[in-house]
Every structure is written in C-alpha cells, then in structure tokens.
CSV table of C-alpha atoms in Angstrom, one decimal:
chain,number,residue,atom,x,y,z
U,3,UNK,CA,19.4,0.8,47.6
U,4,UNK,CA,15.8,-0.3,47.2
U,5,UNK,CA,13.4,2.5,46.4
U,6,UNK,CA,11.7,4.2,49.3
U,7,UNK,CA,8.0,3.4,49.3
U,8,UNK,CA,5.2,4.4,51.6
U,9,UNK,CA,2.0,2.6,52.3
U,10,UNK,CA,-1.3,4.2,51.0
U,11,UNK,CA,-2.2,5.7,54.5
U,12,UNK,CA,1.3,6.9,55.1
U,13,UNK,CA,1.4,8.6,51.7
U,14,UNK,CA,-2.0,10.3,52.4
U,15,UNK,CA,-0.8,11.5,55.9
U,16,UNK,CA,2.4,13.0,54.3
U,17,UNK,CA,0.4,14.7,51.5
U,18,UNK,CA,-1.9,16.1,54.3
U,19,UNK,CA,1.2,17.4,56.0
U,20,UNK,CA,2.4,19.0,52.9
U,21,UNK,CA,-0.8,20.8,52.2
U,22,UNK,CA,-1.0,22.0,55.8
U,23,UNK,CA,2.6,23.2,55.5
U,24,UNK,CA,1.8,25.3,52.4
U,25,UNK,CA,-1.2,26.9,54.1
U,26,UNK,CA,0.5,27.6,57.4
U,27,UNK,CA,4.0,28.6,56.2
U,28,UNK,CA,3.6,29.9,52.6
U,29,UNK,CA,0.0,31.2,53.0
U,30,UNK,CA,-0.8,29.2,49.8
U,31,UNK,CA,-3.0,26.2,49.1
U,32,UNK,CA,-1.7,23.2,47.2
U,33,UNK,CA,-3.8,20.4,45.8
U,34,UNK,CA,-3.5,16.7,46.4
U,35,UNK,CA,-1.9,15.9,43.1
U,36,UNK,CA,0.8,18.6,43.3
U,37,UNK,CA,1.5,17.5,46.9
U,38,UNK,CA,1.8,13.9,45.7
U,39,UNK,CA,4.2,15.1,43.0
U,40,UNK,CA,6.2,17.1,45.5
U,41,UNK,CA,6.4,14.0,47.8
U,42,UNK,CA,7.6,11.9,44.9
U,43,UNK,CA,10.3,14.5,44.1
U,44,UNK,CA,11.6,14.6,47.7
U,45,UNK,CA,11.3,10.9,48.1
U,46,UNK,CA,13.4,10.2,45.0
U,47,UNK,CA,15.9,13.1,45.3
U,48,UNK,CA,16.1,13.9,49.0
U,49,UNK,CA,14.9,10.7,50.7
U,50,UNK,CA,18.3,9.0,50.1
U,51,UNK,CA,20.1,11.6,52.2
U,52,UNK,CA,17.9,10.9,55.1
U,53,UNK,CA,18.1,7.2,54.5
U,54,UNK,CA,21.9,7.3,54.6
U,55,UNK,CA,21.9,9.4,57.7
U,56,UNK,CA,19.6,6.9,59.3
U,57,UNK,CA,22.1,4.1,58.4
U,58,UNK,CA,24.9,6.2,59.8
U,59,UNK,CA,23.0,6.7,63.1
U,60,UNK,CA,22.2,2.9,63.3
U,61,UNK,CA,26.0,2.0,62.7
U,62,UNK,CA,27.0,4.3,65.6
U,63,UNK,CA,24.5,2.8,67.9
U,64,UNK,CA,25.5,-0.7,66.9
U,65,UNK,CA,29.2,0.3,67.2
U,66,UNK,CA,28.6,1.5,70.8
U,67,UNK,CA,26.7,-1.7,71.6
U,68,UNK,CA,29.5,-3.9,70.3
U,69,UNK,CA,32.0,-1.8,72.4
U,70,UNK,CA,29.8,-2.5,75.4
U,71,UNK,CA,29.8,-6.2,74.7
U,72,UNK,CA,33.6,-6.2,74.2
U,73,UNK,CA,34.0,-4.4,77.6
U,74,UNK,CA,31.7,-7.0,79.2
U,75,UNK,CA,33.6,-9.9,77.7
U,76,UNK,CA,36.9,-8.3,78.8
U,77,UNK,CA,35.5,-8.1,82.3
U,78,UNK,CA,34.7,-11.8,82.2
U,79,UNK,CA,38.4,-12.8,81.5
U,80,UNK,CA,40.3,-14.5,84.2
U,81,UNK,CA,42.9,-11.9,85.5
U,82,UNK,CA,45.7,-14.4,86.0
U,83,UNK,CA,45.4,-15.8,82.5
U,84,UNK,CA,45.4,-12.4,81.0
U,85,UNK,CA,48.7,-11.4,82.7
U,86,UNK,CA,50.5,-14.3,81.2
C-alpha cells in the first residue's frame, strides 16, 4: 500500500478540525504542531484500517454492479438456445 498523503490545504483543514475537536470535546487547546503530530500518528497507524474498509466497500459495490451486468446479459440470451 502506498503511503496516505494529504495536500497542504487538506492537511491544514484536518489540523483545524483536530484543534476544534479538542476545544469542543475535551475543553483543551492543542497547538498546530501537536495537532500535526496527532494527524501523522492517525494517518500512519489508523488510516490503513479506514483505507481497507474503503476498499472493501468499493469491492462490494463493484460486485453488485457485476451481478447486475450478468443479470442483464442473461436477459439478452435467446430462450430457445438456452434450453438446448
């Protein structure tokens, strides 16, 4: 798996969310550098779990789409030829 990387503006938005979370939920302030370090920790250690779940979800969607295509193809088959 290639490393999970965020663009500069995405990283800044996530750091802001972390900082706001600390204030709202923990009644504590966290600086930008500690929030960046926390983001790096979660990205490296927790991110792969979310990534894998995303892949599992994508596989399920793709599987349903393939099933639908197979159903459509089956519907196109000539009935008489199928019975032989």
